[in-house]
Coordinates of C-alpha atoms in Angstrom, one line a residue:
M1 CA 216.5 113.8 89.8
N2 CA 213.7 112.7 92.1
E3 CA 210.7 111.2 90.3
F4 CA 207.3 110.6 91.8
N5 CA 206.1 107.1 91.0
E6 CA 202.4 106.6 91.7
R7 CA 201.8 103.2 93.2
P8 CA 199.1 101.4 91.3
I9 CA 197.3 100.4 94.5
Q10 CA 193.9 100.0 92.8
S11 CA 195.2 97.4 90.3
E12 CA 197.0 95.6 93.1
R13 CA 193.9 95.4 95.2
A14 CA 191.9 94.2 92.2
T15 CA 194.4 91.4 91.6
A16 CA 194.4 90.3 95.2
L17 CA 190.6 90.3 95.3
S18 CA 190.4 88.2 92.1
F19 CA 192.8 85.6 93.6
V20 CA 190.7 85.5 96.8
N21 CA 187.5 85.1 94.8
Q22 CA 189.0 82.1 92.9
L23 CA 190.0 80.5 96.2
M24 CA 186.5 81.0 97.6
E25 CA 184.9 79.4 94.5
K26 CA 187.2 76.3 95.0
S27 CA 186.2 76.1 98.7
V28 CA 182.5 76.2 97.6
E29 CA 183.0 73.4 95.1
S30 CA 184.8 71.3 97.7
K31 CA 182.3 72.3 100.4
D32 CA 185.2 73.4 102.7
L33 CA 183.1 75.8 104.7
E34 CA 185.8 76.7 107.3
T35 CA 188.2 77.9 104.5
Y36 CA 185.3 79.7 102.8
S37 CA 184.5 81.6 106.0
K38 CA 188.2 82.6 106.6
L39 CA 188.6 83.8 103.0
K40 CA 185.4 85.8 103.3
E41 CA 187.0 87.7 106.2
I42 CA 190.3 88.2 104.2
K43 CA 188.3 89.6 101.3
K44 CA 186.6 92.1 103.6
L45 CA 190.0 93.3 104.9
V46 CA 191.5 93.6 101.5
D47 CA 188.5 95.4 100.1
T48 CA 188.4 98.0 103.0
K49 CA 188.6 101.6 101.7
K50 CA 191.1 104.1 102.8
Y51 CA 189.5 107.1 101.2
G52 CA 185.9 108.1 100.5
L53 CA 182.9 107.6 102.8
V54 CA 184.5 106.2 106.0
W55 CA 182.6 105.9 109.2
E56 CA 182.4 104.1 112.5
E57 CA 180.5 101.0 111.3
H58 CA 177.8 99.7 113.7
A59 CA 176.3 96.2 113.7
E60 CA 172.5 96.0 114.0
F61 CA 171.1 93.8 116.7
V62 CA 169.9 90.6 115.0
S63 CA 170.9 88.0 117.6
E64 CA 167.3 86.8 117.9
N65 CA 167.5 85.8 114.2
E66 CA 171.0 84.1 114.3
G67 CA 170.8 80.6 112.9
F68 CA 167.6 81.4 111.0
F69 CA 166.9 82.4 107.4
P70 CA 164.3 85.0 106.3
V71 CA 161.3 83.8 104.2
L72 CA 158.0 85.2 103.1
T73 CA 154.7 84.0 104.4
E74 CA 151.5 85.2 102.8
K75 CA 148.7 86.5 105.0
S76 CA 145.9 85.3 102.7
D77 CA 143.2 87.1 104.7
R78 CA 144.7 90.4 103.6
M79 CA 144.7 89.7 99.9
I80 CA 143.0 92.3 97.8
N81 CA 141.5 91.1 94.5
D82 CA 139.5 94.1 93.3
Q83 CA 140.9 94.0 89.7
M84 CA 139.7 90.5 89.0
E85 CA 140.1 90.7 85.2
S86 CA 143.9 91.1 85.8
T87 CA 146.4 88.5 86.9
D88 CA 148.9 91.2 87.9
F89 CA 149.5 91.8 91.6
N90 CA 151.2 94.4 93.8
F91 CA 152.9 93.5 97.0
L92 CA 153.1 94.8 100.6
I93 CA 155.8 93.2 102.7
E94 CA 155.8 93.5 106.4
G95 CA 159.1 93.2 108.2
D96 CA 162.5 94.7 108.7
N97 CA 163.4 96.2 105.3
Y98 CA 166.9 94.8 105.4
F99 CA 165.6 91.2 105.2
T100 CA 163.0 92.3 102.7
L101 CA 165.8 93.6 100.4
E102 CA 167.7 90.4 100.9
L103 CA 164.7 88.4 99.6
L104 CA 164.1 90.8 96.8
E105 CA 167.7 90.4 95.7
K106 CA 166.8 86.7 95.0
T107 CA 163.7 87.5 93.0
S108 CA 164.0 90.9 91.5
A109 CA 167.6 91.8 90.9
G110 CA 167.9 94.1 87.8
T111 CA 164.2 94.4 87.3
V112 CA 163.0 97.4 89.3
D113 CA 162.5 100.5 87.2
V114 CA 162.0 103.2 90.0
I115 CA 162.9 103.2 93.6
Y116 CA 161.5 106.0 95.8
I117 CA 162.3 106.1 99.5
D118 CA 161.6 108.5 102.3
P119 CA 164.0 107.2 105.0
P120 CA 164.2 108.4 108.6
Y121 CA 165.8 111.9 108.7
N122 CA 167.6 111.2 112.0
T123 CA 165.7 113.8 113.9
G124 CA 166.3 112.3 117.3
K125 CA 162.8 111.0 117.6
D126 CA 162.0 109.1 114.4
R127 CA 164.4 106.2 114.5
I128 CA 164.9 103.1 116.7
Y129 CA 168.3 101.4 116.5
N130 CA 168.9 98.2 118.3
D131 CA 165.6 98.6 120.3
T132 CA 166.6 102.1 121.4
I133 CA 165.6 105.5 120.0
V134 CA 168.7 107.3 118.7
K135 CA 168.6 110.6 120.5
Q136 CA 170.1 114.0 119.4
D137 CA 172.9 113.7 122.0
D138 CA 174.1 110.3 120.8
Q139 CA 177.7 110.9 119.7
F140 CA 177.3 108.0 117.2
R141 CA 173.9 109.0 115.8
H142 CA 175.3 109.9 112.4
S143 CA 177.5 106.8 112.0
K144 CA 174.6 104.6 113.2
W145 CA 172.4 106.2 110.6
V146 CA 175.0 105.7 107.8
S147 CA 175.4 102.1 108.8
V148 CA 171.7 101.4 108.5
M149 CA 171.4 103.3 105.2
Y150 CA 174.5 101.9 103.5
R151 CA 173.6 98.2 104.0
R152 CA 170.1 98.7 102.6
L153 CA 171.0 101.0 99.7
K154 CA 173.8 98.7 98.7
I155 CA 171.3 95.9 98.1
A156 CA 168.7 98.3 96.6
K157 CA 171.1 99.4 93.8
K158 CA 171.4 95.8 92.7
L159 CA 167.6 95.7 92.2
L160 CA 167.5 98.5 89.7
S161 CA 167.3 97.8 86.0
K162 CA 169.9 99.1 83.6
N163 CA 168.0 102.4 83.2
G164 CA 166.6 102.3 86.7
V165 CA 166.2 105.5 88.6
M166 CA 166.4 106.1 92.4
F167 CA 164.7 109.0 94.2
V168 CA 165.7 109.6 97.8
S169 CA 164.0 112.2 100.0
I170 CA 166.3 113.8 102.7
D171 CA 166.7 117.0 104.6
D172 CA 169.6 119.1 105.9
R173 CA 170.5 116.7 108.8
E174 CA 171.9 113.8 106.7
Y175 CA 171.9 115.3 103.2
Q176 CA 175.7 115.2 103.0
N177 CA 176.1 111.7 104.3
M178 CA 173.3 110.4 102.0
K179 CA 175.0 111.9 99.0
F180 CA 178.3 110.4 100.0
I181 CA 176.6 106.9 100.2
L182 CA 174.9 107.3 96.9
D183 CA 178.0 108.7 95.1
E184 CA 179.9 105.7 96.3
L185 CA 177.3 103.1 95.2
F186 CA 176.4 104.7 91.9
T187 CA 179.7 106.6 91.4
E188 CA 179.4 110.4 90.8
N189 CA 178.6 109.7 87.2
G190 CA 175.3 108.2 88.3
F191 CA 174.2 111.4 90.0
V192 CA 171.5 113.1 87.9
T193 CA 170.5 116.1 90.1
N194 CA 169.4 117.3 93.5
L195 CA 165.7 118.2 93.4
I196 CA 164.9 121.1 95.7
W197 CA 161.3 120.8 97.0
K198 CA 159.7 123.9 98.5
K199 CA 157.4 122.1 100.9
K200 CA 155.9 125.0 102.8
T201 CA 155.5 128.7 102.5
G202 CA 157.1 129.8 105.8
A203 CA 158.1 128.8 109.3
H204 CA 157.3 131.6 111.9
D205 CA 159.0 129.7 114.8
A206 CA 162.3 129.3 112.9
K207 CA 165.5 130.7 114.4
G208 CA 167.6 132.9 112.1
I209 CA 166.5 131.9 108.6
A210 CA 163.5 129.7 108.0
G211 CA 164.1 126.4 106.2
V212 CA 161.2 125.7 103.8
T213 CA 162.8 123.1 101.5
E214 CA 163.8 119.5 101.5
Y215 CA 165.8 117.6 98.9
I216 CA 165.3 114.6 96.6
L217 CA 168.5 113.1 95.4
V218 CA 168.2 111.5 91.9
Y219 CA 170.5 108.7 90.6
T220 CA 170.4 106.3 87.7
N221 CA 172.1 103.0 87.0
N222 CA 172.9 104.2 83.5
L223 CA 176.1 106.1 83.6
N224 CA 176.0 107.2 79.9
K225 CA 174.6 110.7 80.1
A226 CA 173.8 110.6 76.4
D227 CA 170.9 108.3 77.3
W228 CA 169.4 110.4 80.0
N229 CA 167.0 112.3 77.8
D230 CA 165.5 108.9 76.9
I231 CA 165.4 107.8 80.6
F232 CA 163.6 110.9 81.7
V233 CA 160.5 112.5 80.2
Q234 CA 161.0 115.9 78.6
D235 CA 158.9 118.9 79.7
P236 CA 156.5 119.8 76.9
E237 CA 155.8 123.1 78.6
A238 CA 159.5 124.2 78.7
H239 CA 158.9 126.7 75.9
D240 CA 156.4 129.5 75.5
D241 CA 154.1 128.8 72.6
K242 CA 153.1 132.5 72.6
R243 CA 156.7 133.3 71.5
F244 CA 156.1 131.5 68.2
N245 CA 153.9 134.4 66.9
L246 CA 154.8 134.6 63.2
S247 CA 153.8 132.4 60.3
D248 CA 154.8 132.0 56.6
E249 CA 154.0 129.7 53.7
Y250 CA 155.5 126.8 55.5
V251 CA 153.2 127.0 58.6
E252 CA 151.4 123.7 58.0
R253 CA 154.5 121.6 58.2
R254 CA 156.9 123.8 60.2
G255 CA 154.4 125.5 62.5
R256 CA 154.7 129.2 63.6
Y257 CA 158.0 130.8 64.3
Y258 CA 159.9 133.6 66.0
L259 CA 163.0 135.5 64.7
D260 CA 166.5 135.6 66.3
S261 CA 169.6 137.6 65.3
L262 CA 172.2 135.6 63.3
D263 CA 175.2 137.5 64.6
R264 CA 176.7 137.0 68.1
G265 CA 179.6 138.3 70.1
G266 CA 181.5 136.3 72.7
L267 CA 181.4 133.1 70.8
T268 CA 184.6 131.3 69.7
Y269 CA 186.0 133.5 66.9
S270 CA 186.8 132.1 63.4
D271 CA 187.5 134.1 60.2
S272 CA 185.4 131.6 58.3
M273 CA 182.3 132.7 60.3
N274 CA 183.0 136.4 59.6
Y275 CA 181.9 136.4 56.0
P276 CA 180.0 139.1 54.0
I277 CA 176.2 138.8 53.3
E278 CA 174.6 140.9 50.5
A279 CA 171.6 143.0 51.5
P280 CA 168.7 143.6 49.1
D281 CA 170.2 147.1 48.3
G282 CA 173.7 145.5 47.5
T283 CA 175.3 146.6 50.8
M284 CA 177.8 144.0 52.1
L285 CA 176.9 143.1 55.7
Y286 CA 179.2 141.7 58.4
P287 CA 178.4 140.8 62.0
N288 CA 177.8 143.5 64.6
G289 CA 176.4 145.9 62.0
R290 CA 179.7 146.3 60.1
T291 CA 180.1 146.8 56.3
E292 CA 183.8 145.7 56.3
F293 CA 185.8 142.7 57.5
E294 CA 187.1 143.3 61.0
N295 CA 188.0 141.0 63.9
D296 CA 186.0 142.6 66.7
G297 CA 185.0 139.2 68.2
W298 CA 181.6 139.0 66.5
I299 CA 180.7 136.3 64.0
W300 CA 177.7 134.8 62.3
Q301 CA 176.2 131.8 64.1
W302 CA 175.8 129.8 60.9
S303 CA 178.5 128.8 58.4
R304 CA 178.4 130.2 54.9
E305 CA 177.1 126.9 53.5
T306 CA 174.4 126.7 56.1
F307 CA 173.4 130.3 55.5
D308 CA 173.1 129.8 51.8
W309 CA 170.9 126.7 52.5
G310 CA 168.8 128.8 54.9
V311 CA 168.2 131.4 52.3
E312 CA 167.1 128.9 49.7
N313 CA 164.7 127.2 52.1
G314 CA 163.1 130.2 53.7
F315 CA 164.9 130.2 57.1
I316 CA 166.6 133.6 56.7
E317 CA 165.2 137.2 56.8
I318 CA 167.2 140.3 55.9
T319 CA 165.2 143.4 56.8
P320 CA 165.9 147.1 57.4
S321 CA 167.0 148.0 60.9
T322 CA 167.6 151.2 62.8
R323 CA 169.5 149.4 65.5
K324 CA 172.3 148.2 63.2
A325 CA 175.0 150.6 61.9
N326 CA 174.8 149.1 58.4
G327 CA 171.0 149.6 58.4
W328 CA 170.1 145.9 58.0
S329 CA 169.2 143.0 60.4
V330 CA 170.0 139.4 59.5
R331 CA 167.8 137.0 61.4
Y332 CA 166.9 133.3 61.3
K333 CA 163.6 131.6 61.9
N334 CA 163.0 129.3 64.9
Y335 CA 160.1 127.1 64.0
L336 CA 157.9 125.3 66.4
L337 CA 157.8 121.9 64.6
V338 CA 161.2 121.6 62.8
D339 CA 164.8 122.2 63.6
H340 CA 167.3 124.3 61.6
D341 CA 167.8 121.3 59.3
D342 CA 164.1 121.4 58.5
E343 CA 163.7 118.0 60.3
P344 CA 160.6 117.3 62.5
F345 CA 161.6 118.4 66.1
N346 CA 159.8 118.2 69.4
K347 CA 160.7 121.4 71.2
T348 CA 160.9 120.1 74.7
S349 CA 163.6 120.5 77.4
P350 CA 164.4 118.6 80.6
Y351 CA 162.3 119.4 83.7
N352 CA 164.2 121.6 86.1
N353 CA 165.2 120.6 89.6
L354 CA 162.9 123.0 91.5
I355 CA 159.5 121.8 92.8
Q356 CA 157.2 124.6 94.0
D357 CA 153.7 123.4 93.2
V358 CA 153.3 120.8 96.0
L359 CA 152.9 121.6 99.7
N360 CA 153.5 119.1 102.5
T361 CA 150.2 120.1 104.1
D362 CA 148.5 118.4 101.1
A363 CA 149.7 115.1 102.4
T364 CA 147.9 115.2 105.7
T365 CA 144.7 116.2 104.0
E366 CA 145.0 113.4 101.5
L367 CA 145.5 110.8 104.3
K368 CA 142.7 112.1 106.5
K369 CA 140.3 111.9 103.5
L370 CA 140.9 108.1 103.5
F371 CA 140.7 107.6 107.3
D372 CA 137.5 109.4 108.3
N373 CA 139.3 112.7 108.9
K374 CA 141.5 111.1 111.5
K375 CA 145.3 111.6 111.8
V376 CA 146.9 108.2 111.6
F377 CA 150.5 109.0 110.6
D378 CA 153.0 111.8 111.2
N379 CA 154.7 113.5 108.3
P380 CA 153.5 111.6 105.2
K381 CA 154.6 112.7 101.8
P382 CA 152.1 114.2 99.3
V383 CA 150.7 111.8 96.7
K384 CA 151.1 114.6 94.1
L385 CA 154.9 114.8 94.8
I386 CA 155.4 111.0 94.2
K387 CA 153.2 111.1 91.1
K388 CA 155.3 113.9 89.7
L389 CA 158.5 111.9 90.1
L390 CA 157.0 108.8 88.6
K391 CA 155.8 110.8 85.6
W392 CA 159.3 112.1 85.0
V393 CA 160.6 108.5 84.4
N394 CA 160.2 107.5 80.8
K395 CA 159.3 103.8 81.4
E396 CA 155.9 102.3 80.5
N397 CA 154.4 100.0 83.1
A398 CA 157.3 100.5 85.5
L399 CA 157.9 98.4 88.5
V400 CA 158.2 100.7 91.5
L401 CA 159.8 99.9 94.9
D402 CA 159.5 101.8 98.2
F403 CA 161.2 100.0 101.1
F404 CA 160.5 102.8 103.6
A405 CA 156.8 102.7 102.7
G406 CA 155.5 104.4 105.8
S407 CA 151.8 105.3 105.3
G408 CA 151.8 103.9 101.7
T409 CA 151.9 107.2 99.7
T410 CA 153.9 105.5 96.9
A411 CA 151.3 102.8 96.5
Q412 CA 148.5 105.4 96.2
A413 CA 150.5 107.4 93.8
V414 CA 151.0 104.4 91.5
L415 CA 147.3 103.5 91.5
E416 CA 146.1 107.0 90.8
L417 CA 148.7 107.6 88.1
N418 CA 147.8 104.4 86.4
E419 CA 144.2 105.5 86.1
E420 CA 145.2 108.9 84.8
D421 CA 147.5 107.8 82.0
G422 CA 146.3 104.2 81.4
Q423 CA 149.6 102.6 82.2
N424 CA 150.0 99.4 84.3
R425 CA 152.7 100.3 86.8
R426 CA 153.2 97.8 89.7
F427 CA 154.5 98.5 93.2
I428 CA 156.3 96.6 95.9
V429 CA 156.2 98.5 99.2
A430 CA 157.8 97.4 102.5
T431 CA 157.6 98.5 106.1
N432 CA 157.9 97.2 109.6
N433 CA 154.9 96.8 111.8
E434 CA 156.0 99.1 114.6
N435 CA 152.9 100.4 116.4
G436 CA 150.9 98.3 113.9
I437 CA 151.7 100.6 110.9
A438 CA 151.9 97.9 108.3
E439 CA 148.5 96.5 109.2
K440 CA 146.6 99.5 110.4
V441 CA 147.9 102.2 108.1
T442 CA 149.8 101.0 105.0
Y443 CA 147.6 98.0 104.3
E444 CA 144.4 99.8 105.3
R445 CA 145.3 102.8 103.1
I446 CA 145.9 100.6 100.0
K447 CA 142.6 98.8 100.7
R448 CA 140.7 102.1 100.9
V449 CA 142.3 103.4 97.8
S450 CA 141.3 100.2 96.0
T451 CA 137.7 100.1 97.2
G452 CA 137.1 103.8 97.5
V453 CA 135.7 105.7 100.5
S454 CA 131.9 106.4 100.4
G455 CA 130.2 109.4 101.8
S456 CA 127.8 112.2 101.1
K457 CA 130.3 114.5 99.3
N458 CA 130.9 114.4 95.6
S459 CA 134.5 114.3 94.3
K460 CA 136.0 114.6 90.8
R461 CA 138.6 112.6 89.1
I462 CA 140.3 113.0 85.8
R463 CA 141.4 110.1 83.6
N464 CA 143.1 110.2 80.2
L465 CA 140.9 108.6 77.5
Y466 CA 143.1 109.2 74.5
T467 CA 146.6 110.7 73.7
S468 CA 147.9 111.0 70.1
S469 CA 151.5 110.8 69.0
A470 CA 153.1 114.2 68.1
V471 CA 151.6 115.5 64.8
S472 CA 154.0 117.2 62.4
G473 CA 155.0 117.3 58.8
Q474 CA 152.9 117.9 55.7
N475 CA 149.1 117.9 55.9
F476 CA 149.3 118.9 59.5
V477 CA 145.7 120.0 59.7
D478 CA 144.3 116.8 58.1
K479 CA 146.4 114.6 60.5
M480 CA 145.2 116.5 63.5
R481 CA 141.6 116.2 62.3
T482 CA 142.1 112.4 62.0
E483 CA 143.4 112.3 65.6
L484 CA 140.4 114.4 66.8
E485 CA 138.0 111.9 65.1
K486 CA 139.8 109.0 66.9
A487 CA 139.4 110.8 70.2
Q488 CA 135.8 111.6 69.6
S489 CA 135.2 107.9 68.8
M490 CA 136.8 106.9 72.1
L491 CA 134.6 109.4 73.9
D492 CA 131.4 108.1 72.2
E493 CA 132.3 104.5 73.0
F494 CA 132.9 105.4 76.7
K495 CA 129.5 107.2 76.9
T496 CA 127.8 104.2 75.4
N497 CA 129.4 101.8 77.8
N498 CA 128.9 104.1 80.8
P499 CA 125.6 105.8 80.4
E500 CA 125.2 106.4 84.2
K501 CA 128.4 108.3 84.6
K502 CA 128.5 112.1 84.7
I503 CA 131.5 113.3 82.7
K504 CA 132.9 116.4 81.2
P505 CA 135.3 115.9 78.2
K506 CA 138.4 118.1 77.9
F507 CA 140.2 118.2 74.6
N508 CA 143.7 119.7 74.7
V509 CA 146.5 120.2 72.2
D510 CA 149.9 120.7 73.7
N511 CA 153.1 120.6 71.7
N512 CA 151.1 119.1 68.7
V513 CA 149.9 116.2 70.9
L514 CA 146.2 115.9 71.2
S515 CA 144.8 114.5 74.5
L516 CA 141.3 113.8 75.6
D517 CA 140.7 113.8 79.4
I518 CA 137.4 113.2 81.0
E519 CA 136.4 114.8 84.3
E520 CA 134.1 112.4 86.2
T521 CA 131.9 113.4 89.1
V522 CA 131.9 110.5 91.6
N523 CA 129.7 110.1 94.6
G524 CA 131.8 109.7 97.7
V525 CA 134.8 111.1 99.5
Y526 CA 137.4 109.2 97.5
P527 CA 136.7 107.2 94.2
A528 CA 137.8 103.6 93.9
H529 CA 141.1 102.7 92.1
P530 CA 140.7 98.9 92.0
T531 CA 143.9 96.8 92.4
N532 CA 145.2 93.4 93.4
L533 CA 147.5 93.0 96.4
K534 CA 149.4 90.3 98.2
Y535 CA 150.4 90.8 101.8
F536 CA 153.6 89.0 102.8
K537 CA 155.3 88.9 106.1
V538 CA 159.0 88.3 106.7
E539 CA 159.4 85.3 109.0
F540 CA 162.4 83.0 109.8
V541 CA 163.1 79.3 109.4
E542 CA 165.7 77.5 111.4
D543 CA 169.0 76.3 109.9
D544 CA 168.4 72.6 110.5
E545 CA 170.1 70.2 108.1
D546 CA 167.1 67.8 108.3
T547 CA 164.3 70.2 107.8
L548 CA 165.8 73.3 106.0
E549 CA 165.0 72.2 102.4
D550 CA 161.3 71.4 103.3
E551 CA 161.0 74.6 105.3
L552 CA 162.3 76.8 102.4
L553 CA 160.2 74.9 99.9
A554 CA 157.1 75.7 101.9
H555 CA 157.7 79.4 101.4
V556 CA 158.9 79.4 97.9
A557 CA 155.5 80.1 96.4
A558 CA 155.7 83.7 97.7
M559 CA 159.1 84.1 96.0
V560 CA 157.7 82.9 92.7
E561 CA 154.8 85.3 92.9
L562 CA 157.0 88.2 93.8
E563 CA 159.4 87.6 90.9
N564 CA 156.5 87.3 88.3
G565 CA 154.3 89.9 89.8
T566 CA 151.3 87.5 89.9
G567 CA 149.3 85.3 92.2
L568 CA 149.7 81.6 91.5
N569 CA 146.0 81.2 92.4
A570 CA 145.1 83.9 89.9
N571 CA 146.2 82.2 86.6
G572 CA 147.5 79.0 85.3
K573 CA 150.8 80.3 83.9
Y574 CA 152.9 79.2 86.9
A575 CA 152.7 76.2 89.2
I576 CA 154.7 74.6 91.9
V577 CA 154.9 70.8 92.5
T578 CA 156.5 68.8 95.2
S579 CA 155.7 65.2 94.1
L580 CA 155.7 63.2 90.9
D581 CA 151.9 62.7 90.8
Q582 CA 151.4 66.5 90.9
V583 CA 153.5 66.9 87.8
K584 CA 151.1 64.8 85.7
D585 CA 148.1 66.7 87.1
V586 CA 149.4 70.2 86.6
A587 CA 150.9 69.5 83.1
K588 CA 147.3 69.0 81.8
D589 CA 146.7 72.8 82.2
E590 CA 147.0 74.4 78.7
Q591 CA 147.9 77.7 80.3
L592 CA 151.0 76.4 82.0
Q593 CA 154.2 78.1 81.0
V594 CA 156.6 77.6 83.9
L595 CA 156.7 74.7 86.3
Y596 CA 158.7 75.2 89.5
I597 CA 159.7 71.7 90.6
R598 CA 161.5 70.2 93.5
S599 CA 165.0 69.2 92.3
R600 CA 164.6 65.6 93.5
V601 CA 161.3 65.3 91.7
H602 CA 162.9 66.7 88.6
D603 CA 165.6 64.0 88.7
M604 CA 162.8 61.3 88.9
L605 CA 161.2 62.4 85.6
S606 CA 161.9 60.0 82.6
N607 CA 163.2 61.2 79.3
G608 CA 159.8 60.7 77.8
E609 CA 158.1 62.8 80.5
L610 CA 160.7 65.5 80.0
S611 CA 160.1 65.5 76.2
E612 CA 156.4 65.7 76.7
L613 CA 156.7 68.7 78.9
D614 CA 159.0 70.3 76.4
A615 CA 156.6 69.7 73.6
L616 CA 153.9 71.5 75.6
G617 CA 156.2 74.5 75.9
V618 CA 156.6 74.1 79.7
Q619 CA 159.8 75.4 81.2
L620 CA 161.0 73.5 84.2
V621 CA 162.7 75.5 87.0
D622 CA 164.2 73.7 90.0
I623 CA 163.3 74.9 93.5
P624 CA 164.4 76.0 96.1
E625 CA 168.0 76.1 94.9
R626 CA 167.1 79.0 92.6
Y627 CA 166.3 81.3 95.6
F628 CA 168.1 79.7 98.5
A629 CA 171.3 78.2 96.9
M630 CA 173.7 79.8 99.4
E631 CA 171.5 78.8 102.4
L632 CA 171.3 75.2 101.3
R633 CA 175.1 75.0 100.9
G634 CA 175.6 76.4 104.4
L635 CA 177.5 79.4 103.1
I636 CA 175.4 82.0 105.0

């Protein structure tokens, strides 16, 4: 008898990789760099896939940077500090996004809540690879594209937090390849959905069938689908309030209700769910209008025990019916505010994956408004689209990353949304400076969003002033009245503090949540959304044994700021010192919490000095080993 024995190749590979990793660790400890380098190549060969996303891998042209390490240099003349009361900063990083991601991996691994990217679509005119535009007739254009995307997305995934979400815009050209990449990096269990965005109404010049949609692939780091309703915001408008058109003596606590038939056909049959119910006239009722027991596939949806409980608690109605053969209809109540166990319940559902209320033409108009009606960028994404995606992620004060920043739509979306809902999201956006885009478009856009654009026209903006929690349970009316009083108090205070502003208050109750928005009339083309921004540029330092540590140290301040989302010159919580004398000066600052210190200076501190800093609650962190450990060991 022939038996098929499946070879446990996956476990064999894992064992081999574990052994190679152990050898690599020993070579690091012994500083045997030659052995480390050879083992690194062996690991790559052992770990090569034989199935899955397989492509002709291409190496990007980086010879001009060989022997150099990327660092961040601040361009202080481009700092924006329009939100002076805050020490939080956003960041724009100019440079190749691969090196940007490498640096972010050192400062921000596991901390990014939302990543949105709009990468090149490989159209044959939108992408330069190794200093050459990749044209439509390039036989390797797909594999070159995959090579570029894979290396960047592999790092990007490491930046996401446990519940982090990634949105990736794409169209038909590379949709399949992009999904292969993301399925491999996140596994298929991390795939949430494919959003279909109807971006335009038609295309008269199309051949055959007009394509009017693009896609946004959605993935999460959390593979437990049971958590996804907490990761994503539920749609409060998923149900129709008008359907709940009936009321009874429980209306204050349960809200209004509608009726639904208790019997169903086509469900999994069970004799225990085919029991008799007595009608008011004594008739014994069975599912499907019967008066006798029969297995015709119809059952009651509730068990006998649940039904009896429902009768006692006012959830069941038995009324005359001309549609049922037995003359009676057995129906149950679906309340707005409670479930079928009479527990408070928020009747929401997930948002669906079809976006039809945002047009791509909006994006050009939005950008022109900021740039004196001039076209400064091709094919930007609409701010409204990015705001919609950000609102769907259930994370307060999220850190948002866009490493294909383009014109800076994501940055504008974050700032506008913060003003609308009162949150404090922060962004990190990155782009190269091809044709001056980082300086002339991305940075300039953020600056104009922050300061506003003046002009003769009036514009309106809406901001949320108050949002209550969901009101339910007993004394519903009294609770809602209390929330209304709170909202009115907030409105009165705003009017007192801003007597010159022209506003129109808008009270709204949706799904038992009271919100107060104010519509403000603002003079000018675009109102200000003040923010703080640091502008960093990716540069390179030479791998020189005598100067490397000093060179890296000179750029470590930017890394500290990036990790902590702050400016060292904006508060006294963080400080960097390079000499013993500086330690004594900086330690006097009562605000100091973390002191980044050169390792050799740290070693020079006495036990008494260390104890004194500890008593002050100051945490000592060695630099630059924390960010550049591999570089200093010569392992890169």
